[in-house]
Tab-separated table of C-alpha atoms in Angstrom:
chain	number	residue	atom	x	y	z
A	120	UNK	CA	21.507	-26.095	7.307
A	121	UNK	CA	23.221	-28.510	4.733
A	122	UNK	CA	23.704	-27.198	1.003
A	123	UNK	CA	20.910	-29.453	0.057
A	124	UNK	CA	18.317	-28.524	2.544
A	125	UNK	CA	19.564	-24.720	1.256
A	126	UNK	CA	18.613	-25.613	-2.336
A	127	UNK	CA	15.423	-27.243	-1.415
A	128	UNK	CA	14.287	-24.061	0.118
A	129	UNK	CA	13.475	-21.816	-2.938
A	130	UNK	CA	10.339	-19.471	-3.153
A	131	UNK	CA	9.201	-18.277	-6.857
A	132	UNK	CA	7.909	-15.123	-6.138
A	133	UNK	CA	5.617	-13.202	-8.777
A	134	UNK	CA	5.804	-9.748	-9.325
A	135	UNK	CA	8.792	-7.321	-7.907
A	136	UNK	CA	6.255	-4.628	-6.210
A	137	UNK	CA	6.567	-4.067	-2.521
A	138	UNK	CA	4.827	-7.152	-1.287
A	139	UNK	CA	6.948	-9.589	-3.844
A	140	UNK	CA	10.252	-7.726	-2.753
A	141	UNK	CA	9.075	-7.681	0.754
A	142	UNK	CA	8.563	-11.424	0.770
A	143	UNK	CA	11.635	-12.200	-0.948
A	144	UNK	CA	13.410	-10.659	2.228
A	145	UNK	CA	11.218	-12.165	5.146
A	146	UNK	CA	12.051	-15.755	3.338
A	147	UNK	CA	15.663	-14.586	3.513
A	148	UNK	CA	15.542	-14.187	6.877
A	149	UNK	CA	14.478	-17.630	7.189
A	150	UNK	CA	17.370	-19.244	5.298
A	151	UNK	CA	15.426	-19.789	1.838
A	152	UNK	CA	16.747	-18.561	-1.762
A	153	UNK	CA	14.087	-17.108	-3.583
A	154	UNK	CA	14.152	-16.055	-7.286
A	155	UNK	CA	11.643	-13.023	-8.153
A	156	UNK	CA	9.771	-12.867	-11.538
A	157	UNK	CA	8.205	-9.156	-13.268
A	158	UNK	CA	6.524	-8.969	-16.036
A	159	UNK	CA	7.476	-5.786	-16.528
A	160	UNK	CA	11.082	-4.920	-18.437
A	161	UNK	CA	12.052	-2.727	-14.994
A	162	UNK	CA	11.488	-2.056	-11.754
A	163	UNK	CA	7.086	-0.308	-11.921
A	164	UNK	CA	6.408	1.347	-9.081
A	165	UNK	CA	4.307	4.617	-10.125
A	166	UNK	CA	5.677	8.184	-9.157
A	167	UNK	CA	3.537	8.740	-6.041
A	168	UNK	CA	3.898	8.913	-2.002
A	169	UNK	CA	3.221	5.820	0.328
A	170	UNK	CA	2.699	6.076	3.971
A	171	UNK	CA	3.836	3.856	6.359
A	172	UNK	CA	2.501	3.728	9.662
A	173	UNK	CA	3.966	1.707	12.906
A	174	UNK	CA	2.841	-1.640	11.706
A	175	UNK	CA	5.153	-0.897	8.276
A	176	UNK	CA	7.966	0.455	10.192
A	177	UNK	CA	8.234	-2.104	12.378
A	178	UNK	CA	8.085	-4.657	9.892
A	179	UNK	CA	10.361	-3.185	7.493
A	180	UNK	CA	12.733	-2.872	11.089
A	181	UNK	CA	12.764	-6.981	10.883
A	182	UNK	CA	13.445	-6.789	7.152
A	183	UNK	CA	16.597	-4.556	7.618
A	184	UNK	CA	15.044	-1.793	5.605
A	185	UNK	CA	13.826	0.527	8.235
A	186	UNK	CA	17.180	2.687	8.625
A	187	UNK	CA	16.760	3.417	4.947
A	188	UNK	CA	13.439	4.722	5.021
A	189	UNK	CA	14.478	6.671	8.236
A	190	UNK	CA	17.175	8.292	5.541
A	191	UNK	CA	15.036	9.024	2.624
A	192	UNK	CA	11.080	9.601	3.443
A	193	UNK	CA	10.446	11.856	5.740
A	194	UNK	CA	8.666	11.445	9.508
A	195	UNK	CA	4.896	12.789	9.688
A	196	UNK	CA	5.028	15.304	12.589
A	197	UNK	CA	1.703	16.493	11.760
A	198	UNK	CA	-1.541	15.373	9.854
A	199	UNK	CA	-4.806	18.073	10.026
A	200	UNK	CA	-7.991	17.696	8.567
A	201	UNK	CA	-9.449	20.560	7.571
A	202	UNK	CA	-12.866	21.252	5.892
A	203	UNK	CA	-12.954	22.451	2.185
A	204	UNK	CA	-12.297	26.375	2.745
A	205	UNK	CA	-9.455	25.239	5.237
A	206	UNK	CA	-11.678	25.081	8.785
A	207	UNK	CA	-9.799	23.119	11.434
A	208	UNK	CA	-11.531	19.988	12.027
A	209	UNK	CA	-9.367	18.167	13.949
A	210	UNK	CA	-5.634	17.287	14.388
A	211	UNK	CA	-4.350	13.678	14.162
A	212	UNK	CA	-2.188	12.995	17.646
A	213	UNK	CA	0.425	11.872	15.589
A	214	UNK	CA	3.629	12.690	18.211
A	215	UNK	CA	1.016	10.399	20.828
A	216	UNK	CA	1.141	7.637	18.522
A	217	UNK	CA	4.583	7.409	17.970
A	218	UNK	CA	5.366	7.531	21.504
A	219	UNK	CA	2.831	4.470	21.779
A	220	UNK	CA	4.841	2.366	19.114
A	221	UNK	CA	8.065	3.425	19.069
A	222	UNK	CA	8.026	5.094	15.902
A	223	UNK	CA	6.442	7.701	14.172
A	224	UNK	CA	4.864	7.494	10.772
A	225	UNK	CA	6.709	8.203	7.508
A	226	UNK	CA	6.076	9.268	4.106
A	227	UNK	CA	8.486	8.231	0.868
A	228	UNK	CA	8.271	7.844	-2.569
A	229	UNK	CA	6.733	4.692	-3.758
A	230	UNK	CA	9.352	4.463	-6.760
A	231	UNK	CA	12.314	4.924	-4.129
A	232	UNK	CA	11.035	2.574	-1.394
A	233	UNK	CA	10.443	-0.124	-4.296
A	234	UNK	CA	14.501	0.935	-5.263
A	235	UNK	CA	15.868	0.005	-1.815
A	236	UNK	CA	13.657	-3.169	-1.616
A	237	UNK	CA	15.297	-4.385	-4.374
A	238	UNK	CA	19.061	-3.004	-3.579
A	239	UNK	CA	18.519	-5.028	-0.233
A	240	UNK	CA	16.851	-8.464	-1.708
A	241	UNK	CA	19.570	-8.142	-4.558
A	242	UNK	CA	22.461	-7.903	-2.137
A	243	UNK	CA	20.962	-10.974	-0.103
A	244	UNK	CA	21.798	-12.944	-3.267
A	245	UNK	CA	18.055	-12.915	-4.775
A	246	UNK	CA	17.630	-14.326	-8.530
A	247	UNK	CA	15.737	-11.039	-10.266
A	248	UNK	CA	14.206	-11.136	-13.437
A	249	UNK	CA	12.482	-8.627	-15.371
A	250	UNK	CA	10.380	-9.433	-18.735
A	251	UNK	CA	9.192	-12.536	-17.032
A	252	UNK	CA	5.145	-13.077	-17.423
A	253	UNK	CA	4.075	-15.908	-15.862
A	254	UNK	CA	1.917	-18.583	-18.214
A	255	UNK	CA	1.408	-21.479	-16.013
A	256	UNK	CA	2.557	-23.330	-13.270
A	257	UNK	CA	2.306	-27.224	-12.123
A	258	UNK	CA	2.605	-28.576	-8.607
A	259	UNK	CA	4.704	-32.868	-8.535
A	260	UNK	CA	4.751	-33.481	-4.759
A	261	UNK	CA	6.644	-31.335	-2.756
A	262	UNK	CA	8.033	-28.968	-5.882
A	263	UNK	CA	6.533	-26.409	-8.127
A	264	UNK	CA	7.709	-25.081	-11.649
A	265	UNK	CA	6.469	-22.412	-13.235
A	266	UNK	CA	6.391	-21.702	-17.146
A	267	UNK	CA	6.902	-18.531	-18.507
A	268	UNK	CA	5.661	-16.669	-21.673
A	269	UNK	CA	9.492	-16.708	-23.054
A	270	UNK	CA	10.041	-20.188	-22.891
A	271	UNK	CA	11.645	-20.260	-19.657
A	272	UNK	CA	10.984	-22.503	-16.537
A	273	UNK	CA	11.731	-22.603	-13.047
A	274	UNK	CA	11.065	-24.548	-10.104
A	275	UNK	CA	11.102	-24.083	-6.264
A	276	UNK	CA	9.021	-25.255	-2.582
A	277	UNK	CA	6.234	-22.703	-3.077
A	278	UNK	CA	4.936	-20.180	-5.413
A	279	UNK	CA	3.796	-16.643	-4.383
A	280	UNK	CA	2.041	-14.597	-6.093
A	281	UNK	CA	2.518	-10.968	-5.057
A	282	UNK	CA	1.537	-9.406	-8.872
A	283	UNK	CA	-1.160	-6.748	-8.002
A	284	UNK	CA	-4.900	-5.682	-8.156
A	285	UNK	CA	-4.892	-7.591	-11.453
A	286	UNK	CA	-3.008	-10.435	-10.293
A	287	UNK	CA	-2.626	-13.532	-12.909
A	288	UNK	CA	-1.740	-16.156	-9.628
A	289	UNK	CA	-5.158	-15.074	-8.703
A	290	UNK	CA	-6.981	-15.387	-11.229
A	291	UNK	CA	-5.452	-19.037	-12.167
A	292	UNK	CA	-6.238	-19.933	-8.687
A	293	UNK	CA	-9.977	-18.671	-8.149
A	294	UNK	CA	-10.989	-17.513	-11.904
A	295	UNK	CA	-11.662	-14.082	-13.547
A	296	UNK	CA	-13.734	-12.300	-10.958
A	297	UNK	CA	-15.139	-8.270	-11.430
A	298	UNK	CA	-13.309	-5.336	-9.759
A	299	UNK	CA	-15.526	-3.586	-7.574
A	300	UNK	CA	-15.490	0.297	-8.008
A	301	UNK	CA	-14.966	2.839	-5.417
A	302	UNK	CA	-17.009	5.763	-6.658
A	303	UNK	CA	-14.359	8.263	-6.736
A	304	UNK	CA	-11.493	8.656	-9.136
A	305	UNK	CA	-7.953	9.875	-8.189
A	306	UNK	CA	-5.400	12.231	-9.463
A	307	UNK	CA	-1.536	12.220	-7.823
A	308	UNK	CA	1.145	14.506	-8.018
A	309	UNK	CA	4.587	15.319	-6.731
A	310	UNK	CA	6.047	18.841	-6.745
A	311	UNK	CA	9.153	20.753	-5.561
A	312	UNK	CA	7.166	23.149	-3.459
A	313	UNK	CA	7.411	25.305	-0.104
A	314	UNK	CA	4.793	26.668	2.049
A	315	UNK	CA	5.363	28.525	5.057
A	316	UNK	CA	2.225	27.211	6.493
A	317	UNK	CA	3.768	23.318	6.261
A	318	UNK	CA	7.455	23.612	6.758
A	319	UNK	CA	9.296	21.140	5.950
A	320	UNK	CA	10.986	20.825	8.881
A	321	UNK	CA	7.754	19.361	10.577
A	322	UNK	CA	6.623	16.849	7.916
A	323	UNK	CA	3.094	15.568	7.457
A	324	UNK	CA	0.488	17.650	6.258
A	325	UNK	CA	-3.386	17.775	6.163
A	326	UNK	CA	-6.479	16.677	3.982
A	327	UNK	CA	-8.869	18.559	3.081
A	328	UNK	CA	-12.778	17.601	2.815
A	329	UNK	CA	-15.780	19.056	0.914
A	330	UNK	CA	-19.055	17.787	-0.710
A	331	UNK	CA	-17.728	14.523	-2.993
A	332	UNK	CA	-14.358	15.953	-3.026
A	333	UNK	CA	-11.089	15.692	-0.665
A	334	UNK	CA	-7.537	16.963	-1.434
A	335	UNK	CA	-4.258	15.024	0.771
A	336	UNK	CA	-0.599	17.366	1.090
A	337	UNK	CA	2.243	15.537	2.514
A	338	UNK	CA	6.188	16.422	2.844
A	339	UNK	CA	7.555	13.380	0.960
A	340	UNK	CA	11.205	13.906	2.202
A	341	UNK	CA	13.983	15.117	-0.237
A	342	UNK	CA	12.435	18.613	-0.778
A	343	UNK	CA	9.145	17.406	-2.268
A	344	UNK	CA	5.191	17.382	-1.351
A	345	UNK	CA	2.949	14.382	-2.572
A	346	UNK	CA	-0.656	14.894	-3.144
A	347	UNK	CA	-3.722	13.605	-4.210
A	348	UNK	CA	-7.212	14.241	-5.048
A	349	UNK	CA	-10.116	12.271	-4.885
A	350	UNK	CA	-13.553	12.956	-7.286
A	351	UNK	CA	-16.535	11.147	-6.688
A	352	UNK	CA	-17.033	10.230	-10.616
A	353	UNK	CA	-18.319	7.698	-12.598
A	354	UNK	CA	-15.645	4.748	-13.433
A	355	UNK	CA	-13.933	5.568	-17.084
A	356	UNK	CA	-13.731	9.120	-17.466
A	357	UNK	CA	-10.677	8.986	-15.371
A	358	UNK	CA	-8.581	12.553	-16.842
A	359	UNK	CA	-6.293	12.122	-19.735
A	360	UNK	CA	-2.554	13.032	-19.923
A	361	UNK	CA	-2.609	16.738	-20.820
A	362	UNK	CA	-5.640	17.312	-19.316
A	363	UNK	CA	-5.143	16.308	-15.729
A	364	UNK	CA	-3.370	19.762	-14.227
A	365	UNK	CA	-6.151	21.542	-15.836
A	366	UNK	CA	-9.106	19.279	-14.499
A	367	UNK	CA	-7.352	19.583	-10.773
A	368	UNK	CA	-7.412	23.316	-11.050
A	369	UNK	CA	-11.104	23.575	-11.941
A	370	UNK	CA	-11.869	21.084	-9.065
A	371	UNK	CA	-10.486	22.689	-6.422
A	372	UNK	CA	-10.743	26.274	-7.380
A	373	UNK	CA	-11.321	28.056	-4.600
A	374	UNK	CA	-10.841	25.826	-2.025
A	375	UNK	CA	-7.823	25.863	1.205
A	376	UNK	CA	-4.426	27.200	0.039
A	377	UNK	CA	-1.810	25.794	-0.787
A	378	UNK	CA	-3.943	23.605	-2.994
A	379	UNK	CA	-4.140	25.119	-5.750
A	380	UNK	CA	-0.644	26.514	-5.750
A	381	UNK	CA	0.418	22.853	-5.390
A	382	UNK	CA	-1.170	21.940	-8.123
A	383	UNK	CA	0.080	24.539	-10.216
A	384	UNK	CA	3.810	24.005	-9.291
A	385	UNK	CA	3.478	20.195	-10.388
A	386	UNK	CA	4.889	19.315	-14.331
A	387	UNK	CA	1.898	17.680	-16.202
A	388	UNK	CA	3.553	14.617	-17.175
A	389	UNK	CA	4.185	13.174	-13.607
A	390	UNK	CA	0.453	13.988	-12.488
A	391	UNK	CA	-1.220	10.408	-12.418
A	392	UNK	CA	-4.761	9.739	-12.665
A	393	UNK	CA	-6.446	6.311	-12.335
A	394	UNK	CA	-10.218	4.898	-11.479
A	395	UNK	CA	-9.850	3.539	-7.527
A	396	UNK	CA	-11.069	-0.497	-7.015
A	397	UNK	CA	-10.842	-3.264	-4.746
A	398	UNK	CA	-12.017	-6.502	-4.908
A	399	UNK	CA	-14.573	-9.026	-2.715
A	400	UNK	CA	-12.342	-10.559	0.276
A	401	UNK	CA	-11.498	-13.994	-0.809
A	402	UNK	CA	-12.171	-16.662	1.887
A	403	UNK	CA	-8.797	-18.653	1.039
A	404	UNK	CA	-5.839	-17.658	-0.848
A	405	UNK	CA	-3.827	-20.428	-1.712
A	406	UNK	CA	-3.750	-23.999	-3.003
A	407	UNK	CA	-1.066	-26.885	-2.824
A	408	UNK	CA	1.897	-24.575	-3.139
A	409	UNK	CA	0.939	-21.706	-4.824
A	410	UNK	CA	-0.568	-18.318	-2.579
A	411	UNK	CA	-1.381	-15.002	-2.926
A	412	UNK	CA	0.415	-11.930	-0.870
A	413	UNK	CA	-0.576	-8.083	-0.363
A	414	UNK	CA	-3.226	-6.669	-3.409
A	415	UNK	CA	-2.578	-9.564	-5.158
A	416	UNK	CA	-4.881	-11.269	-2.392
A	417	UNK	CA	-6.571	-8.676	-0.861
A	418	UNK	CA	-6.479	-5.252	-3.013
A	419	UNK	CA	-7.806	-2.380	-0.949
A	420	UNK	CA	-9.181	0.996	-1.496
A	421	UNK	CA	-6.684	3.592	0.208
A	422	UNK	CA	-9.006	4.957	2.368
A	423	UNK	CA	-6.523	3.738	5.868
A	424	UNK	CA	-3.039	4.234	4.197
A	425	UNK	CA	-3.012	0.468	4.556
A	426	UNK	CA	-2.517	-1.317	1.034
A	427	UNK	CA	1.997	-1.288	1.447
A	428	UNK	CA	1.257	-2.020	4.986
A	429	UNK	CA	-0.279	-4.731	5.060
A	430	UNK	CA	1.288	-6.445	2.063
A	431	UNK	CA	4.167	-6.297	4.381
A	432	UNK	CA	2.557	-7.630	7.172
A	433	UNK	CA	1.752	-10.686	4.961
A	434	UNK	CA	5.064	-11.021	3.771
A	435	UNK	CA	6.525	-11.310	7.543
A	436	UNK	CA	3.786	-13.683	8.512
A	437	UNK	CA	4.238	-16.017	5.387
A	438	UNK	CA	7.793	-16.426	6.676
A	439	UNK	CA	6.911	-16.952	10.261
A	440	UNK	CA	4.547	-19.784	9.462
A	441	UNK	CA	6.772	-21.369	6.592
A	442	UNK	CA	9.526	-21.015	9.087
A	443	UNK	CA	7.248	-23.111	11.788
A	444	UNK	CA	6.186	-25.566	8.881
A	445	UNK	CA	9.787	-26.607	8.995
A	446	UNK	CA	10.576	-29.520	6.942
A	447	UNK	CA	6.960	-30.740	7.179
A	448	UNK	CA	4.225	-29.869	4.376
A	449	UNK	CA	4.797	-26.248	2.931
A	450	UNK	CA	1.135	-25.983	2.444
A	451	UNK	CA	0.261	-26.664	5.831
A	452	UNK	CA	2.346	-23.222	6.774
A	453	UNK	CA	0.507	-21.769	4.075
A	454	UNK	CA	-2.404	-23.026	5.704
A	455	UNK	CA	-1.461	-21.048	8.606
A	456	UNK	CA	-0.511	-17.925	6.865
A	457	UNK	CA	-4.053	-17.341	5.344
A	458	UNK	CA	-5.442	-18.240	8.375
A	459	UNK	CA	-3.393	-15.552	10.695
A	460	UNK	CA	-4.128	-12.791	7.829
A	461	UNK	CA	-7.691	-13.343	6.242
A	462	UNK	CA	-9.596	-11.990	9.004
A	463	UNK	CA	-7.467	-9.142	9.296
A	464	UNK	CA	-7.699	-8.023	5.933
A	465	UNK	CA	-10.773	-8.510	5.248
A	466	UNK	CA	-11.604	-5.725	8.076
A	467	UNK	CA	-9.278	-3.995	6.623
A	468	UNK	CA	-10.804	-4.117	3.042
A	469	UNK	CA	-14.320	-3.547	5.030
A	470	UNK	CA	-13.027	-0.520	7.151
A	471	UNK	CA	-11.599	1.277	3.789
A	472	UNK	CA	-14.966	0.779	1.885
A	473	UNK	CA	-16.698	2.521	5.038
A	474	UNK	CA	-14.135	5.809	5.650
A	475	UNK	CA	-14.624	5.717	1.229
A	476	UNK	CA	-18.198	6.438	2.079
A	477	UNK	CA	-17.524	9.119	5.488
A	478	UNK	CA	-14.882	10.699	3.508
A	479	UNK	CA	-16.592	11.357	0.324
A	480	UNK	CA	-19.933	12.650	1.337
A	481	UNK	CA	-22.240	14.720	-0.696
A	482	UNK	CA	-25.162	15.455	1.603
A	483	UNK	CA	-24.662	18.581	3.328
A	484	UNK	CA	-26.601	17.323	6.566
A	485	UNK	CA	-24.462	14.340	6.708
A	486	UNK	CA	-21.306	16.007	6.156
A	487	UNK	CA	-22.052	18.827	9.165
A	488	UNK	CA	-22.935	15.777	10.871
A	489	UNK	CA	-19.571	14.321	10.641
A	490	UNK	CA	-17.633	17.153	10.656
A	491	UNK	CA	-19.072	17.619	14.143
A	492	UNK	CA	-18.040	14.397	15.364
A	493	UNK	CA	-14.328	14.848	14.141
A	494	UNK	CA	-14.460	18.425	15.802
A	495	UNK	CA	-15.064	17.213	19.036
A	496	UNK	CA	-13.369	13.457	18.975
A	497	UNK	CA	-10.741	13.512	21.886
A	498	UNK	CA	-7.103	12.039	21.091
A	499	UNK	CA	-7.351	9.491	23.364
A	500	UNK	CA	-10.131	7.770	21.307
A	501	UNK	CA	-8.681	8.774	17.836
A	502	UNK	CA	-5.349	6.723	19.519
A	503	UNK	CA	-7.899	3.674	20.730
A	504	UNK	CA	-9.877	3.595	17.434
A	505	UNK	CA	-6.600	3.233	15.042
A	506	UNK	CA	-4.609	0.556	17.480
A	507	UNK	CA	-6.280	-2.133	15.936
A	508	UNK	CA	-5.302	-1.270	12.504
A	509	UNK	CA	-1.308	-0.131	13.505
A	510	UNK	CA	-0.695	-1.697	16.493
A	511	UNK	CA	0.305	-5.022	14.552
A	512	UNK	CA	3.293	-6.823	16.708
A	513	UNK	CA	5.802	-8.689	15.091
């Protein structure tokens, strides 16, 4: 590649999250320069866990990032679910399913995955830029600039907009659209805890389900335990800060230990609360240069563990089909790219809403119902049903 075919391959990339970072390194991989544009003054991630099944891993192994992960999450070596007062219901074959892919799950701090992201892109020789929100942009033949709020403007092959559930690429694409409500709110909180019952040692941990409720613990690597809580609610009444430790407490009084001692050995400020949406599968995401990557295009309720995931698997396959564009029309390959992902997403974003519904049950007759069915579900279909959704080959 001659210096001028290098400087004609630049991606603007919107928003440093996980897909925008991830993207900036599959288009590395290709040969391109990208330059990477947050709103925010800093790197945003929130303070919770991520999980990152096969399909992740083995994308981030392509991106150069999966040693790291490796080093600081921390392998899921077992995943229960267990009813409300702690009744086995079943337990995930989770040491099957890595020996199917190759690699077992892990768990790791959203903040610190989001940190080595950008280490890596950085070191690559990406153009960051932090305080950056995006105004416009306008497409002249083969290049597009885009104007931002501080008077700046830049200009590259393609524009990708990887800025989140509330994404402004989006919404200057396809217009102001409504978020569509999950019925349950969320808390999330980190701890330093121990538990004799979940050493560390074997990572993972369990969920636990009763009537509109359901509690997650994980190992998050570095001596800590993630969890979260889901409340069927109405949207808005999401807990305030100084409230939230209390309002966990009250809603789960009672039920499986260590829940509530997890709760209790969590610091009120870093317990996060927020209202859980997704939005309507679009039936395109791009036009001329510009296209949407991971929640950005296709936000998801987190239901499957998917949301990192598959921003990642868009960010590999945007490269892959820029990569076969070649020097021809970039929108064709971005043609391609919504093409390869769409479907898969939107089952995705349709499978989510449905285990939303299973998971969060109220009726007691539907609940024994499905507790019954998890009870006696062997591991050999538990490994067939999920392939689909982690068996993603790059």
């Amino acid at each position: 590649m001659n210096i001028r075919e290098a400087a004609d391959k630049k991606a603007l990339i919107i928003g440093a999250g996980i897909g925008g970072l991830c993207a900036g390194l599959a288009l590395q991989n290709i040969g391109w320069h990208v330059a990477i544009f947050e709103k925010e003054p800093g790197l945003a991630e929130s303070g919770a866990g991520i999980v990152l099944a096969a399909n992740a891993m083995k994308v981030l192994e392509k991106l150069g990032a999966a040693d790291k992960v490796r080093e600081r999450g921390k392998a899921v070596g077992k995943a229960e679910i267990r009813r409300w007062d702690g009744a086995m219901l079943t337990e995930l074959p989770v040491r099957e399913q890595a020996e199917r892919y190759g690699t077992p799950s892990y768990l790791i701090h959203r903040a610190l995955l989001q940190e080595l992201l950008y280490e890596l892109v950085k070191s690559r020789g990406a153009d960051l830029q932090f305080d950056r929100k995006l105004e416009r942009w306008e497409q002249h033949g083969d290049k597009v600039t885009a104007a931002f709020a501080d008077g700046s403007s830049h200009s590259g092959k393609v524009l990708i907009g990887a800025d989140g559930l509330r994404s402004t690429v989006r919404e200057r694409l396809f217009g102001t659209e409504p978020l569509r409500y999950s019925g349950f709110t969320a808390l999330r909180g980190i701890a330093d805890y121990r538990d004799e019952r979940y050493p560390m040692v074997d990572g993972g941990g369990f969920e636990a389900w009763g009537p509109g409720k359901r509690f997650g613990f994980s190992h998050l690597g570095q001596g800590r335990v993630f969890w979260f809580a889901a409340v069927n609610a109405p949207a808005g009444i999401a807990a305030p800060p100084g409230e939230r430790k209390r309002q966990a407490l009250e809603a789960f009084r009672g039920w499986y230990e260590p829940i509530g001692d997890v709760i209790a050995a969590t610091k009120e400020d870093v317990i996060l609360a927020h209202d859980i949406y997704d939005r309507k599968p679009l039936t395109t995401w791009h036009q001329g240069l510009a296209a949407l990557l991971g929640d950005a295009a296709h936000p998801m309720l987190p239901n499957l563990g998917q949301g990192g995931a598959q921003a990642m698997e868009d960010a590999w396959t945007l490269a892959q089909c820029l990569e076969q564009a070649g020097d021809g029309d970039v929108s064709d390959g971005l043609l391609a790219y919504e093409r390869l992902r769409i479907p898969r997403t939107t089952r995705v974003i349709r499978q989510s809403r449905q285990m939303g519904r299973m998971v969060q049950l109220e009726n007691p007759l539907l609940i024994a119902m499905r507790n019954g069915m998890l009870r006696t579900l062997p591991a050999d279909v538990q490994l067939r049903r999920l392939h689909w959704l982690i068996g993603f080959e790059v």
